[in-house]
């Protein structure tokens, strides 16, 4: 019944910015950490960023540090990914994920996440 829906993807030129959103509906994931992953066809799904419930702890893949920022608004049941200085290698389908209720520990592992969105496409052109 729980659903995560990503939005905000699109086509941008290299060096541009996008802000992705992930809204949770139905069942809530109180106290849970959430994350963003991305996947390119033919490759494994890749960790991007994660944030704990209180938003006082985050973790980023080295490839996006300094360019991407993850945040959340628990009152709106929404997390965000601000992506700046986009590069061609950032092009992918971006997925939102949530850990189970009460699991706030940060993780880079896909298996630690219980719920997933359908993904939103980010295309970066040169």
mmCIF file of C-alpha atoms in Angstrom:
data_model
loop_
_atom_site.group_PDB
_atom_site.id
_atom_site.type_symbol
_atom_site.label_atom_id
_atom_site.label_comp_id
_atom_site.label_asym_id
_atom_site.label_seq_id
_atom_site.Cartn_x
_atom_site.Cartn_y
_atom_site.Cartn_z
ATOM 1 C CA UNK A 1 0.000 0.000 0.000
ATOM 2 C CA UNK A 2 2.908 2.328 0.571
ATOM 3 C CA UNK A 3 4.010 4.226 -2.481
ATOM 4 C CA UNK A 4 6.990 6.405 -3.307
ATOM 5 C CA UNK A 5 6.674 8.647 -6.325
ATOM 6 C CA UNK A 6 9.620 10.499 -7.821
ATOM 7 C CA UNK A 7 9.280 13.619 -9.885
ATOM 8 C CA UNK A 8 11.413 16.409 -11.250
ATOM 9 C CA UNK A 9 13.436 14.515 -13.796
ATOM 10 C CA UNK A 10 14.004 15.862 -17.241
ATOM 11 C CA UNK A 11 16.543 16.883 -19.824
ATOM 12 C CA UNK A 12 19.242 19.359 -18.881
ATOM 13 C CA UNK A 13 22.489 20.503 -20.385
ATOM 14 C CA UNK A 14 25.783 19.660 -18.776
ATOM 15 C CA UNK A 15 26.456 22.113 -15.980
ATOM 16 C CA UNK A 16 22.776 22.630 -15.308
ATOM 17 C CA UNK A 17 20.651 21.757 -12.294
ATOM 18 C CA UNK A 18 17.608 19.705 -11.392
ATOM 19 C CA UNK A 19 15.708 19.123 -8.190
ATOM 20 C CA UNK A 20 14.145 15.725 -7.729
ATOM 21 C CA UNK A 21 11.315 15.070 -5.309
ATOM 22 C CA UNK A 22 10.034 11.856 -3.788
ATOM 23 C CA UNK A 23 6.648 11.902 -2.122
ATOM 24 C CA UNK A 24 5.449 9.100 0.122
ATOM 25 C CA UNK A 25 1.782 8.210 0.212
ATOM 26 C CA UNK A 26 -0.277 5.587 1.944
ATOM 27 C CA UNK A 27 1.746 4.021 4.697
ATOM 28 C CA UNK A 28 4.194 6.363 6.354
ATOM 29 C CA UNK A 29 7.778 5.519 7.202
ATOM 30 C CA UNK A 30 8.235 7.300 10.443
ATOM 31 C CA UNK A 31 11.807 7.387 11.756
ATOM 32 C CA UNK A 32 13.145 5.771 8.619
ATOM 33 C CA UNK A 33 16.196 6.721 6.627
ATOM 34 C CA UNK A 34 15.684 7.362 2.947
ATOM 35 C CA UNK A 35 17.962 7.424 -0.041
ATOM 36 C CA UNK A 36 18.440 8.052 -3.712
ATOM 37 C CA UNK A 37 19.886 5.504 -6.097
ATOM 38 C CA UNK A 38 20.378 5.664 -9.828
ATOM 39 C CA UNK A 39 20.706 3.171 -12.626
ATOM 40 C CA UNK A 40 21.931 3.215 -16.190
ATOM 41 C CA UNK A 41 20.891 0.404 -18.556
ATOM 42 C CA UNK A 42 23.428 -2.378 -18.418
ATOM 43 C CA UNK A 43 24.812 -1.299 -15.060
ATOM 44 C CA UNK A 44 24.065 -2.120 -11.453
ATOM 45 C CA UNK A 45 21.943 0.243 -9.463
ATOM 46 C CA UNK A 46 24.230 2.784 -7.834
ATOM 47 C CA UNK A 47 23.985 4.524 -4.486
ATOM 48 C CA UNK A 48 23.744 8.297 -4.666
ATOM 49 C CA UNK A 49 22.782 9.767 -1.293
ATOM 50 C CA UNK A 50 20.987 8.960 1.940
ATOM 51 C CA UNK A 51 19.539 10.900 4.849
ATOM 52 C CA UNK A 52 18.351 9.909 8.294
ATOM 53 C CA UNK A 53 15.019 10.775 9.882
ATOM 54 C CA UNK A 54 16.182 13.884 11.707
ATOM 55 C CA UNK A 55 18.125 15.083 8.673
ATOM 56 C CA UNK A 56 21.201 15.601 10.823
ATOM 57 C CA UNK A 57 23.226 12.938 9.057
ATOM 58 C CA UNK A 58 23.798 12.352 5.360
ATOM 59 C CA UNK A 59 26.050 10.289 3.159
ATOM 60 C CA UNK A 60 26.959 10.747 -0.493
ATOM 61 C CA UNK A 61 28.657 8.797 -3.196
ATOM 62 C CA UNK A 62 32.055 10.254 -3.987
ATOM 63 C CA UNK A 63 30.962 10.954 -7.531
ATOM 64 C CA UNK A 64 28.302 13.444 -6.408
ATOM 65 C CA UNK A 65 29.835 15.020 -3.301
ATOM 66 C CA UNK A 66 29.883 18.768 -3.515
ATOM 67 C CA UNK A 67 27.329 18.789 -6.312
ATOM 68 C CA UNK A 68 24.255 16.996 -4.940
ATOM 69 C CA UNK A 69 22.335 17.704 -1.753
ATOM 70 C CA UNK A 70 19.757 15.425 -0.178
ATOM 71 C CA UNK A 71 17.118 16.865 2.134
ATOM 72 C CA UNK A 72 13.728 15.963 3.560
ATOM 73 C CA UNK A 73 10.537 17.507 4.803
ATOM 74 C CA UNK A 74 8.866 15.045 7.133
ATOM 75 C CA UNK A 75 5.730 17.143 7.451
ATOM 76 C CA UNK A 76 5.235 16.667 3.726
ATOM 77 C CA UNK A 77 6.541 13.093 3.674
ATOM 78 C CA UNK A 78 8.917 14.152 0.953
ATOM 79 C CA UNK A 79 12.631 13.953 0.271
ATOM 80 C CA UNK A 80 14.572 15.905 -2.295
ATOM 81 C CA UNK A 81 17.738 15.668 -4.296
ATOM 82 C CA UNK A 82 19.183 18.930 -5.494
ATOM 83 C CA UNK A 83 21.559 18.204 -8.342
ATOM 84 C CA UNK A 84 23.937 20.924 -9.466
ATOM 85 C CA UNK A 85 26.691 21.030 -12.043
ATOM 86 C CA UNK A 86 25.262 17.985 -13.746
ATOM 87 C CA UNK A 87 27.579 15.858 -15.816
ATOM 88 C CA UNK A 88 26.871 13.386 -18.589
ATOM 89 C CA UNK A 89 27.688 10.520 -16.260
ATOM 90 C CA UNK A 90 24.854 11.666 -13.991
ATOM 91 C CA UNK A 91 22.309 10.667 -16.609
ATOM 92 C CA UNK A 92 20.281 7.770 -15.261
ATOM 93 C CA UNK A 93 16.950 6.726 -13.871
ATOM 94 C CA UNK A 94 16.861 7.989 -10.297
ATOM 95 C CA UNK A 95 15.045 5.948 -7.670
ATOM 96 C CA UNK A 96 13.823 6.946 -4.255
ATOM 97 C CA UNK A 97 14.000 4.364 -1.482
ATOM 98 C CA UNK A 98 12.921 4.092 2.138
ATOM 99 C CA UNK A 99 13.976 1.837 4.967
ATOM 100 C CA UNK A 100 11.440 0.152 7.180
ATOM 101 C CA UNK A 101 9.668 2.111 9.883
ATOM 102 C CA UNK A 102 12.054 2.916 12.694
ATOM 103 C CA UNK A 103 15.223 2.101 10.752
ATOM 104 C CA UNK A 104 17.035 5.412 10.634
ATOM 105 C CA UNK A 105 20.593 4.169 10.209
ATOM 106 C CA UNK A 106 22.192 5.314 6.977
ATOM 107 C CA UNK A 107 23.021 2.670 4.436
ATOM 108 C CA UNK A 108 24.438 2.473 0.938
ATOM 109 C CA UNK A 109 23.097 -1.030 0.389
ATOM 110 C CA UNK A 110 20.000 -1.591 -1.717
ATOM 111 C CA UNK A 111 18.982 -4.571 0.392
ATOM 112 C CA UNK A 112 18.516 -2.327 3.411
ATOM 113 C CA UNK A 113 15.688 -0.459 1.737
ATOM 114 C CA UNK A 114 12.168 -1.772 1.903
ATOM 115 C CA UNK A 115 10.261 0.470 -0.477
ATOM 116 C CA UNK A 116 11.130 1.882 -3.862
ATOM 117 C CA UNK A 117 9.686 4.381 -6.262
ATOM 118 C CA UNK A 118 9.229 3.820 -9.969
ATOM 119 C CA UNK A 119 12.085 6.093 -10.934
ATOM 120 C CA UNK A 120 12.429 9.369 -12.773
ATOM 121 C CA UNK A 121 14.608 9.865 -15.824
ATOM 122 C CA UNK A 122 17.420 12.379 -15.809
ATOM 123 C CA UNK A 123 19.059 13.082 -19.135
ATOM 124 C CA UNK A 124 22.137 15.267 -19.445
ATOM 125 C CA UNK A 125 23.129 16.577 -22.835
ATOM 126 C CA UNK A 126 26.427 18.064 -23.897
#
